[in-house]
mmCIF file of C-alpha atoms and ligand atoms in Angstrom:
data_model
loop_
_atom_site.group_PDB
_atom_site.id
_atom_site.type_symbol
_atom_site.label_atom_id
_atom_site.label_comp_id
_atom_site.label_asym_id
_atom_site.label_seq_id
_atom_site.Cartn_x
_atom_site.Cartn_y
_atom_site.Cartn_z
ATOM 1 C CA UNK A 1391 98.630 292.933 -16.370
ATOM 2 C CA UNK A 1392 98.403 296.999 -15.536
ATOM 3 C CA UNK A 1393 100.638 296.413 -12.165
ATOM 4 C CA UNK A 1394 103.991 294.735 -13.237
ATOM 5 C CA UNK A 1395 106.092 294.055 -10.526
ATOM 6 C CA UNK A 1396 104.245 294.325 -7.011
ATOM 7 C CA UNK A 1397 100.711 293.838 -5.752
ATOM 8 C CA UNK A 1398 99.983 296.610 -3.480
ATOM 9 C CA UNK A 1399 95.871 296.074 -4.142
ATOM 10 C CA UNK A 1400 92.746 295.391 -5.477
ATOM 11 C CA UNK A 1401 91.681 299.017 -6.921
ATOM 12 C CA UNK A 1402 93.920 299.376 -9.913
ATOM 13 C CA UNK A 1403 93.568 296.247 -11.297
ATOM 14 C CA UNK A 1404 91.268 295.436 -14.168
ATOM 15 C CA UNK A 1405 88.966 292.465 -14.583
ATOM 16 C CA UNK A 1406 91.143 290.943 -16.953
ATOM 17 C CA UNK A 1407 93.922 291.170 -14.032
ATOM 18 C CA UNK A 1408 92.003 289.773 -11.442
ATOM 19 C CA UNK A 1409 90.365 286.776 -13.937
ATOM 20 C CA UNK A 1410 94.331 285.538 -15.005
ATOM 21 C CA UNK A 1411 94.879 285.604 -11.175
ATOM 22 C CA UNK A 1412 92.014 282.869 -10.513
ATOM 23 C CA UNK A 1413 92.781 280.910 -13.685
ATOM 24 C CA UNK A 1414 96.494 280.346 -13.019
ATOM 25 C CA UNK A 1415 95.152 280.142 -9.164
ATOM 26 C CA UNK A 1416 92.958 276.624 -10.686
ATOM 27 C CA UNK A 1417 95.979 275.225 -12.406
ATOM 28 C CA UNK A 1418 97.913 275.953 -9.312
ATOM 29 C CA UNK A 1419 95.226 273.836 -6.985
ATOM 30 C CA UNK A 1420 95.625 270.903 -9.567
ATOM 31 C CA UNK A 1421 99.281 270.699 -8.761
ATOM 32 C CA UNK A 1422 98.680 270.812 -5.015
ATOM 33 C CA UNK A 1423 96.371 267.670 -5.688
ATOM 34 C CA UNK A 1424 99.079 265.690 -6.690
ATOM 35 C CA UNK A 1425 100.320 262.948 -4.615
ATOM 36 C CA UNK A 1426 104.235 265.568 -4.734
ATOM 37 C CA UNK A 1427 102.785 268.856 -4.547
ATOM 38 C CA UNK A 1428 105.475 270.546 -5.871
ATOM 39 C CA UNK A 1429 106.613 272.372 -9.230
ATOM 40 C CA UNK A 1430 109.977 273.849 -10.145
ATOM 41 C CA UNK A 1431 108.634 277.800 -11.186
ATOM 42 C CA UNK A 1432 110.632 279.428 -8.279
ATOM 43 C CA UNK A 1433 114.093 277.350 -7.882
ATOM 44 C CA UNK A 1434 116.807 279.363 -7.162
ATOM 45 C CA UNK A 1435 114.194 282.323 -5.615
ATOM 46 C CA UNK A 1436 114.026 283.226 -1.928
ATOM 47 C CA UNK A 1437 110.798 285.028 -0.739
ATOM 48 C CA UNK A 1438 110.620 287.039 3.117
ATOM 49 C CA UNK A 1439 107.631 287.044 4.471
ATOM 50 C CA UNK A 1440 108.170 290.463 6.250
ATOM 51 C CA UNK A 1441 105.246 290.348 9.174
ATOM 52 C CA UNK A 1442 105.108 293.580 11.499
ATOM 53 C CA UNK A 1443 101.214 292.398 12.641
ATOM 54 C CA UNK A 1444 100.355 288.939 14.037
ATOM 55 C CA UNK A 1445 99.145 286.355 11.164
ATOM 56 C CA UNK A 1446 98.335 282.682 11.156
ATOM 57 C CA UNK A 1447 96.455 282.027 7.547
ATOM 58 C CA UNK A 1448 98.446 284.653 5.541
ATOM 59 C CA UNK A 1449 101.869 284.286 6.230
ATOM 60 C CA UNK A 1450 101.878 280.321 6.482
ATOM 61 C CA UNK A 1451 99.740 280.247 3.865
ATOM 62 C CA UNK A 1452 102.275 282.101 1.470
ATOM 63 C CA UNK A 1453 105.240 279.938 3.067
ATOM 64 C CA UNK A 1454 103.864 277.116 2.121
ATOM 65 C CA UNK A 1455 102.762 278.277 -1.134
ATOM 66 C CA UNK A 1456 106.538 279.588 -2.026
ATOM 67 C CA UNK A 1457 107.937 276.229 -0.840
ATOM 68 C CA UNK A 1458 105.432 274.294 -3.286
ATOM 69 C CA UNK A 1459 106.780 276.651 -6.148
ATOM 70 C CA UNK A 1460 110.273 275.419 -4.887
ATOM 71 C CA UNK A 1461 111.711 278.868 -3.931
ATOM 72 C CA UNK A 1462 113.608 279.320 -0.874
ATOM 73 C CA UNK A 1463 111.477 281.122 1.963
ATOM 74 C CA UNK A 1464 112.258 283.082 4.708
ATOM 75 C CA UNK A 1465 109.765 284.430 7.600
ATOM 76 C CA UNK A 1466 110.087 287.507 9.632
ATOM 77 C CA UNK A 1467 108.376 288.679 12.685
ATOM 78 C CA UNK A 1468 108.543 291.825 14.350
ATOM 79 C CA UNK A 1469 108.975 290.327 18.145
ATOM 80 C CA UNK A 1470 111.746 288.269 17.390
ATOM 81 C CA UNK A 1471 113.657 291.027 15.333
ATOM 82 C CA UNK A 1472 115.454 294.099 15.794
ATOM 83 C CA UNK A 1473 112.715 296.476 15.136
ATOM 84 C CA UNK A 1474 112.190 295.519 18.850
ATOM 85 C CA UNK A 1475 114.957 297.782 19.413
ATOM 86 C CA UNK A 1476 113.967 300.756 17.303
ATOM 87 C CA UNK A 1477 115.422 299.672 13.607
ATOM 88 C CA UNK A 1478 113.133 301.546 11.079
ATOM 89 C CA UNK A 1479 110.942 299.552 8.723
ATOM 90 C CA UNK A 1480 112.904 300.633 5.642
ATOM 91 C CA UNK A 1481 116.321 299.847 7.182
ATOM 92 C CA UNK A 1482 114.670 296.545 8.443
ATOM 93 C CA UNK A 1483 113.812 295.621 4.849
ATOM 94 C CA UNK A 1484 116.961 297.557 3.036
ATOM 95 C CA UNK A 1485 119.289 294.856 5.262
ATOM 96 C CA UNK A 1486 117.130 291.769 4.527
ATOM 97 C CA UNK A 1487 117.643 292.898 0.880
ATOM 98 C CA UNK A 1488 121.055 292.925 1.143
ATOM 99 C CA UNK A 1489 121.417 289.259 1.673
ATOM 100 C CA UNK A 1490 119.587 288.893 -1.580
ATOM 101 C CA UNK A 1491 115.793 288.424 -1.321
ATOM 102 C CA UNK A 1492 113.872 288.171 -4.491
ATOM 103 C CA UNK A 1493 110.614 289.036 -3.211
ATOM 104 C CA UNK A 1494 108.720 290.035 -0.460
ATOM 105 C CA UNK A 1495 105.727 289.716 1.387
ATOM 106 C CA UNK A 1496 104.785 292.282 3.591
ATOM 107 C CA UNK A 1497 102.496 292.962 6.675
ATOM 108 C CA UNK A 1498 102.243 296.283 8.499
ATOM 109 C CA UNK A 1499 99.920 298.353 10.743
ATOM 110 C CA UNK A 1500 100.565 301.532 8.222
ATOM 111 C CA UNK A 1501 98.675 302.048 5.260
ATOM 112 C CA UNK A 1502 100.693 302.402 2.576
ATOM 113 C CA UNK A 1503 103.658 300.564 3.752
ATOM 114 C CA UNK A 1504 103.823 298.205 0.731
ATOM 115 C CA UNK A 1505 103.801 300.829 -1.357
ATOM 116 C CA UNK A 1506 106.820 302.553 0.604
ATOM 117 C CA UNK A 1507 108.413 299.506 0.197
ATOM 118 C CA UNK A 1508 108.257 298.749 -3.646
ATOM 119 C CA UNK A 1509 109.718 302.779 -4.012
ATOM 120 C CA UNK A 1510 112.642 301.876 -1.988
ATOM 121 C CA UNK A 1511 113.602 298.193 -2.553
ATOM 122 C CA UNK A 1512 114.582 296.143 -5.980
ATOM 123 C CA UNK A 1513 112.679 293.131 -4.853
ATOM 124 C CA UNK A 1514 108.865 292.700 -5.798
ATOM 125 C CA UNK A 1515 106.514 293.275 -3.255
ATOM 126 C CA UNK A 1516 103.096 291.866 -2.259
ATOM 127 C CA UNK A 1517 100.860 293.485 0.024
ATOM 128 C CA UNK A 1518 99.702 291.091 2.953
ATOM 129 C CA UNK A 1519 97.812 293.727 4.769
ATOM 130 C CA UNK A 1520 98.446 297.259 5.329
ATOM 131 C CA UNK A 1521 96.875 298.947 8.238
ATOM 132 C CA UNK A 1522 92.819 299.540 6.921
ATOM 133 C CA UNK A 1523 93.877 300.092 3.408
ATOM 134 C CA UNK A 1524 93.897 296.694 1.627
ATOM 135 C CA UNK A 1525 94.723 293.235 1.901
ATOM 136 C CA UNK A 1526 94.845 291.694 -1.717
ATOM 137 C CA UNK A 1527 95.372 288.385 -1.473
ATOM 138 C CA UNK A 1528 92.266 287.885 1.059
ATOM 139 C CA UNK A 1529 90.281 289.194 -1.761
ATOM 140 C CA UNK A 1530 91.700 287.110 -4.695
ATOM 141 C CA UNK A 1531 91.117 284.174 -2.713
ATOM 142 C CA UNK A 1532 87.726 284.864 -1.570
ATOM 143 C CA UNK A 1533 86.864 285.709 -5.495
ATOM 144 C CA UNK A 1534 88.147 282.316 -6.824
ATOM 145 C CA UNK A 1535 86.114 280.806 -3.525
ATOM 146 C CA UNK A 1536 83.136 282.285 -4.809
ATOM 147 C CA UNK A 1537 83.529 281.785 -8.567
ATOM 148 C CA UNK A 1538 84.368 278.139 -7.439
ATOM 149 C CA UNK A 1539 80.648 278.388 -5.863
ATOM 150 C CA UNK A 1540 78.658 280.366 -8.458
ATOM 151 C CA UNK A 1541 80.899 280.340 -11.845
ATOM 152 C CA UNK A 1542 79.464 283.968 -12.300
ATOM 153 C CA UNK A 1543 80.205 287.589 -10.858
ATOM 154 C CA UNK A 1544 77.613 289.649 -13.110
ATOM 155 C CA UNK A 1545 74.691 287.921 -11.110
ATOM 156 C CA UNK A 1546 76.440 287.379 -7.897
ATOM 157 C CA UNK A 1547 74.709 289.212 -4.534
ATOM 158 C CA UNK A 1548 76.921 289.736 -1.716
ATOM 159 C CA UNK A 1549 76.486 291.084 1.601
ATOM 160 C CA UNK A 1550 80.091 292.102 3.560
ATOM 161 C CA UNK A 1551 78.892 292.212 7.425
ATOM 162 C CA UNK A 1552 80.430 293.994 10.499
ATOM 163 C CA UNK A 1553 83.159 296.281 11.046
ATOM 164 C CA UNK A 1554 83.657 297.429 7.490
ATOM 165 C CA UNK A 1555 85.626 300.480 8.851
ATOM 166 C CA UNK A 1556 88.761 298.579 10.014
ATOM 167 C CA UNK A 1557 88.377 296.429 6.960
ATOM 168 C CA UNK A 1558 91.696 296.491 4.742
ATOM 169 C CA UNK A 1559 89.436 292.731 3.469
ATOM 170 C CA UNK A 1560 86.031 294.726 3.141
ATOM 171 C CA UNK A 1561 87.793 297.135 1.300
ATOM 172 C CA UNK A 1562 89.807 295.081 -1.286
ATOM 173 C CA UNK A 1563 86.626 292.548 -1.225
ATOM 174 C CA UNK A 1564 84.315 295.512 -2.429
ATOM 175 C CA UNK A 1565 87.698 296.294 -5.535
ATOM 176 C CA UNK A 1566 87.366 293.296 -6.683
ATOM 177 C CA UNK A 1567 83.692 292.242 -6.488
ATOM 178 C CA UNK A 1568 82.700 295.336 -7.997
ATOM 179 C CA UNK A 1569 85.589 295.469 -10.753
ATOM 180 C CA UNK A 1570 84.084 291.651 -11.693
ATOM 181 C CA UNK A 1571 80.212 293.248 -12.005
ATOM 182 C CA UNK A 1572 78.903 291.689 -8.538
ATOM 183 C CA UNK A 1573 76.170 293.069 -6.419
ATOM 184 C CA UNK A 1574 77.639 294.140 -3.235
ATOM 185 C CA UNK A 1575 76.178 295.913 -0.164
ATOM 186 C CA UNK A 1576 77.667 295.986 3.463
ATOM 187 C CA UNK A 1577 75.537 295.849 6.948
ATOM 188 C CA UNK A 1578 76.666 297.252 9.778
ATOM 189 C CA UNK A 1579 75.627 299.931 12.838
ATOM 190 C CA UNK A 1580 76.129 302.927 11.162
ATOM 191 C CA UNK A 1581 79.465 304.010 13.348
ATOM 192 C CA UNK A 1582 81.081 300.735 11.646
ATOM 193 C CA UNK A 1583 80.556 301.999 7.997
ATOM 194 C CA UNK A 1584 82.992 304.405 5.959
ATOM 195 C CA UNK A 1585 81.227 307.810 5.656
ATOM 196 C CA UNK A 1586 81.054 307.834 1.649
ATOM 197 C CA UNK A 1587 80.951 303.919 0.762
ATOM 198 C CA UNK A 1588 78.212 304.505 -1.457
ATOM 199 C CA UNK A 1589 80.992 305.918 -4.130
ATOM 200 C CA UNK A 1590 82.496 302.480 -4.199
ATOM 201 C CA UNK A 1591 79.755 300.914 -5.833
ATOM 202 C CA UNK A 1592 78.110 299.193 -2.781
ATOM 203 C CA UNK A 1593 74.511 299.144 -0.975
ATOM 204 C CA UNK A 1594 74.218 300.061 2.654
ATOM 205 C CA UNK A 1595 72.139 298.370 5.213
ATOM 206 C CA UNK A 1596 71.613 298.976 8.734
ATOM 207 C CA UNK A 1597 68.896 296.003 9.529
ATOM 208 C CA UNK A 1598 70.775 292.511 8.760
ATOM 209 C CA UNK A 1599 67.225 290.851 9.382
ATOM 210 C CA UNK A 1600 65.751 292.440 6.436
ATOM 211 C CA UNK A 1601 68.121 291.499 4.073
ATOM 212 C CA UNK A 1602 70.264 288.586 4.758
ATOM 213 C CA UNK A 1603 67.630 286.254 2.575
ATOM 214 C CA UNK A 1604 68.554 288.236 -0.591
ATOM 215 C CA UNK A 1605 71.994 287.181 -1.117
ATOM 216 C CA UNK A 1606 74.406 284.492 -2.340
ATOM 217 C CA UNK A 1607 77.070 285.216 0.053
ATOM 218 C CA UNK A 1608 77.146 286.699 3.841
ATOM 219 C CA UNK A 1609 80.609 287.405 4.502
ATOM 220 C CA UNK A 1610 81.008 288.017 8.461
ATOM 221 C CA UNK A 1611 83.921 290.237 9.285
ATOM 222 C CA UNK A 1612 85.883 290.630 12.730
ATOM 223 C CA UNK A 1613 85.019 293.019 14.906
ATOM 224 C CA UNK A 1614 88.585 294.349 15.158
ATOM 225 C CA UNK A 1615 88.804 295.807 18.884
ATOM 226 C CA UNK A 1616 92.797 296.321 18.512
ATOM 227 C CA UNK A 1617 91.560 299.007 15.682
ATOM 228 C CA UNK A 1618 88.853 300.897 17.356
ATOM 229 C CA UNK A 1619 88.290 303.866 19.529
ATOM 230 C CA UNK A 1620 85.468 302.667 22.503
ATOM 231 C CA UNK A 1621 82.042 303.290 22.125
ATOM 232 C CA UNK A 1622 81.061 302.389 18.235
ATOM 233 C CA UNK A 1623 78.306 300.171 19.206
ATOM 234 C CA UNK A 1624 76.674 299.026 23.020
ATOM 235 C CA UNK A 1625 78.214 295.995 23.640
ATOM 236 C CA UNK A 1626 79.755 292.216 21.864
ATOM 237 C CA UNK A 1627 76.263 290.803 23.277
ATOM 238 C CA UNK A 1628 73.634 293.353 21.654
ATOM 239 C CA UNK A 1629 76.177 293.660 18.624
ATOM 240 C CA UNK A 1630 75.726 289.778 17.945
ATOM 241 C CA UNK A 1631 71.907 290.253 18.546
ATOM 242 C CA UNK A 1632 71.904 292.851 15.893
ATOM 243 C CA UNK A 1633 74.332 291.741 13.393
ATOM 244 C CA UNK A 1634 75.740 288.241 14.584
ATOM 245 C CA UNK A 1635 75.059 285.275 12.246
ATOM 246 C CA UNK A 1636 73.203 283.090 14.090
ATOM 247 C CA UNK A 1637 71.867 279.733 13.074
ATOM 248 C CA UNK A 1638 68.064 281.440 13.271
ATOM 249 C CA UNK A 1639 69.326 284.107 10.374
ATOM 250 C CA UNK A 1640 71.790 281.418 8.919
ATOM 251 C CA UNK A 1641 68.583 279.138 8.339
ATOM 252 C CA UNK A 1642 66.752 282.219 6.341
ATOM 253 C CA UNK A 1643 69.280 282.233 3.972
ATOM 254 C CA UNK A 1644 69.074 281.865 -0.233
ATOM 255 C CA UNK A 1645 69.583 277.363 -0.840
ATOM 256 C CA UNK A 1646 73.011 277.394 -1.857
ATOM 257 C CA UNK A 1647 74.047 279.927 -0.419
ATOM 258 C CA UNK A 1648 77.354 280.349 1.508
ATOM 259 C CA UNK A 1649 78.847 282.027 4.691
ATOM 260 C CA UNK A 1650 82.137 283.081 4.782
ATOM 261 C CA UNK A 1651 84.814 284.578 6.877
ATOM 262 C CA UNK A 1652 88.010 286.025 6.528
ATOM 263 C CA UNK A 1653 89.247 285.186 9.868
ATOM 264 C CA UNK A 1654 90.181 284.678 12.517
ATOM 265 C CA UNK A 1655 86.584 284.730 13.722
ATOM 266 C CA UNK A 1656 85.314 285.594 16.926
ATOM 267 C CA UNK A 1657 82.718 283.020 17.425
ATOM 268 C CA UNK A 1658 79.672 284.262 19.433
ATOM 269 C CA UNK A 1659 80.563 287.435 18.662
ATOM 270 C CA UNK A 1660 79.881 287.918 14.272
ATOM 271 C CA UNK A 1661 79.645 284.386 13.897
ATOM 272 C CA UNK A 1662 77.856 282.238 15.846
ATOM 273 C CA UNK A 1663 80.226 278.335 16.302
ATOM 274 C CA UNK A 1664 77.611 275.932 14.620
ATOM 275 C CA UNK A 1665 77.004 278.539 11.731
ATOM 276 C CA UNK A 1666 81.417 278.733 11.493
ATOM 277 C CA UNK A 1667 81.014 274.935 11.485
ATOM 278 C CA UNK A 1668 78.026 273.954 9.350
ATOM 279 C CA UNK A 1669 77.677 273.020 5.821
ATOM 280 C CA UNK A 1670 76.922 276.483 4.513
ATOM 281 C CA UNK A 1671 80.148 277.821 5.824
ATOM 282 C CA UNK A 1672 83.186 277.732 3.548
ATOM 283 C CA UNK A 1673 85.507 279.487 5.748
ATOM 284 C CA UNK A 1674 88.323 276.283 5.369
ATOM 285 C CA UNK A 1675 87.702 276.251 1.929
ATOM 286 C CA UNK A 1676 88.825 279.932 1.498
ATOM 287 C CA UNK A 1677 91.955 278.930 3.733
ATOM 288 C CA UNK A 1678 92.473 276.194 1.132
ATOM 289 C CA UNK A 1679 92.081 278.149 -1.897
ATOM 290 C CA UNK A 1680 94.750 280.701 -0.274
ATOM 291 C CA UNK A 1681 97.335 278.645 -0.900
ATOM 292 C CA UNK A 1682 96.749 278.304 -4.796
ATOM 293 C CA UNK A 1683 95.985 281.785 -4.834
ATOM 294 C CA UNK A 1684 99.301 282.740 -3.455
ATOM 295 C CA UNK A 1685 101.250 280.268 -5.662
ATOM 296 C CA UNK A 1686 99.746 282.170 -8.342
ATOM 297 C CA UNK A 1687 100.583 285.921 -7.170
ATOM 298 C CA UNK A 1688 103.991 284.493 -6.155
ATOM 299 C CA UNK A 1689 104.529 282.833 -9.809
ATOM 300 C CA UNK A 1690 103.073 286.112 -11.566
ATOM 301 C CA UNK A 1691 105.158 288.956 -9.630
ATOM 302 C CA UNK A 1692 108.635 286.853 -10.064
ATOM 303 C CA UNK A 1693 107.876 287.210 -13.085
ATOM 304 C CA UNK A 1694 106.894 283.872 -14.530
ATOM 305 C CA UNK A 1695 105.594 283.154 -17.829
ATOM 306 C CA UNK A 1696 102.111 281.789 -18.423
ATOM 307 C CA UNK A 1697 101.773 279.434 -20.969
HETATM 308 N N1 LIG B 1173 92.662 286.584 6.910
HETATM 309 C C1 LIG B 1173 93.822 286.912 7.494
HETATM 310 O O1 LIG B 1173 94.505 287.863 7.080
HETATM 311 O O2 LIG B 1173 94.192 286.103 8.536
HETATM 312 P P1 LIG B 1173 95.550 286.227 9.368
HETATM 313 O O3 LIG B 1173 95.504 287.547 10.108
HETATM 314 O O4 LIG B 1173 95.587 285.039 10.282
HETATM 315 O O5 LIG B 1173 96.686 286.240 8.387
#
């Protein structure tokens, strides 16, 4: 594996990387079919779950996936801490430390705050989202979702639509996908796409109608208000018109093929409820897989041995 100790992303690692990541990420989902869910790789380990941004999927998902590993977890969040009263984020962590933390996860608005991190603390370090950079995990877990679906990258299609500008998922998504030989393009109003995406590998499209029947995945993204300046497209109503996956454009769709979502979804808005609920979308699936995913990054960055 070319990144030792922490996961900070998607772009530096190699297929190889990536492909150990979903395999140990299968044997982990075994395990968590067992009637005790639990294995012994982490006794004796305590993992913070360092959260500076709100979470529901990520950070319980990585609890519950260090507690099924049988390491000791802790979970941090920046209301209930004193960041609240003006502690820095590297004396924040440099304290937790001190009472002997192993590993941790971290979530911040900054990009690049993981990285800061695994400069300045002994601990490993996983990225859980950093500002619009990248969010690793999401993308590991959406990969072994789709592999799960289609067994194959080198013919896979997949279209990434919405706000791919705020995207730390688009982004480590389009890493990953690409890095594995998949087809990617991205659909969005033109003030939602990174000037220069083309030099990641990926197809642009402006007219979601036009496409959408071409591909084995439609990944809807959040439109991420908190993130954006005013004005980048009309209004929520004519954006879903435009670019919302409605059951109409759900039903023109590839057979077999799947919808997903990162979350948490704005329904009405990029995803219409009935297309978030039907049998097309595997958005609870990808929740599911998160938690063998994480076991796996979690088992791999304490440095565990695969056998
Ligand atoms: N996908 C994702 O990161 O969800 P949360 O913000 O709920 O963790």
């Amino acid at each position: 594996m070319s990144q030792k100790r922490d996961l900070l992303g998607i772009e530096h690692l190699t297929s190889k990387d990536i492909t150990q990541y979903l395999n140990l990420a299968e044997r982990f989902a075994s395990v968590l079919e067992r009637p005790i869910p639990i294995v012994p790789s982490l006794r004796g380990k305590t993992i913070l779950t360092l959260f500076f941004e709100p979470s529901t999927r990520t950070q319980i998902s990585f609890s519950i996936a260090a507690k099924r590993l049988s390491a000791d977890v802790l979970n941090f969040s920046k209301s209930a801490s004193s960041v609240s009263k003006g502690e820095t984020l590297l004396d924040t962590a440099r304290n937790i430390e001190a009472m002997k933390v192993d590993g941790v996860v971290v979530r911040h608005w900054a990009p690049g705050a993981a990285k800061f991190l695994s400069e300045n603390l002994a601990a490993f370090i996983v990225n859980a989202g950093d500002g619009g950079h990248e969010h690793p995990t999401q993308a590991l877990l959406d990969l072994l979702t789709m592999r799960r679906h289609f067994k194959n990258f080198k013919r896979l299609k997949v279209l990434i639509v919405g706000d791919i500008e705020h995207s730390r998922v688009a982004r480590s998504d389009i890493f990953g996908l690409t890095t594995l030989g998949a087809h990617v393009a991205v659909c969005a109003p033109p003030t939602l796409i990174p000037l220069q995406i083309e030099k990641l590998g990926v197809e642009v499209h402006y007219d979601l109608d036009a496409v959408i029947d071409h591909y084995d995945v439609v990944m809807a993204l959040r439109i991420q208000l908190e993130r954006q300046e005013s004005g980048l497209f009309p209004s929520i109503r004519e954006y879903r018109e435009q670019y919302g996956l409605t059951r109409e454009r759900a039903a023109r769709m590839k057979s077999k093929s799947i919808i997903m979502h990162p979350g948490p979804t704005n329904r009405g808005v990029e995803i219409d409820p009935d297309v978030a609920d039907s049998t097309m979308s595997v958005i609870l699936e990808q929740v599911k897989n998160g938690v063998a995913l994480r076991m796996a990054v979690l088992f791999i960055h304490s440095g565990g041995k695969i056998v």
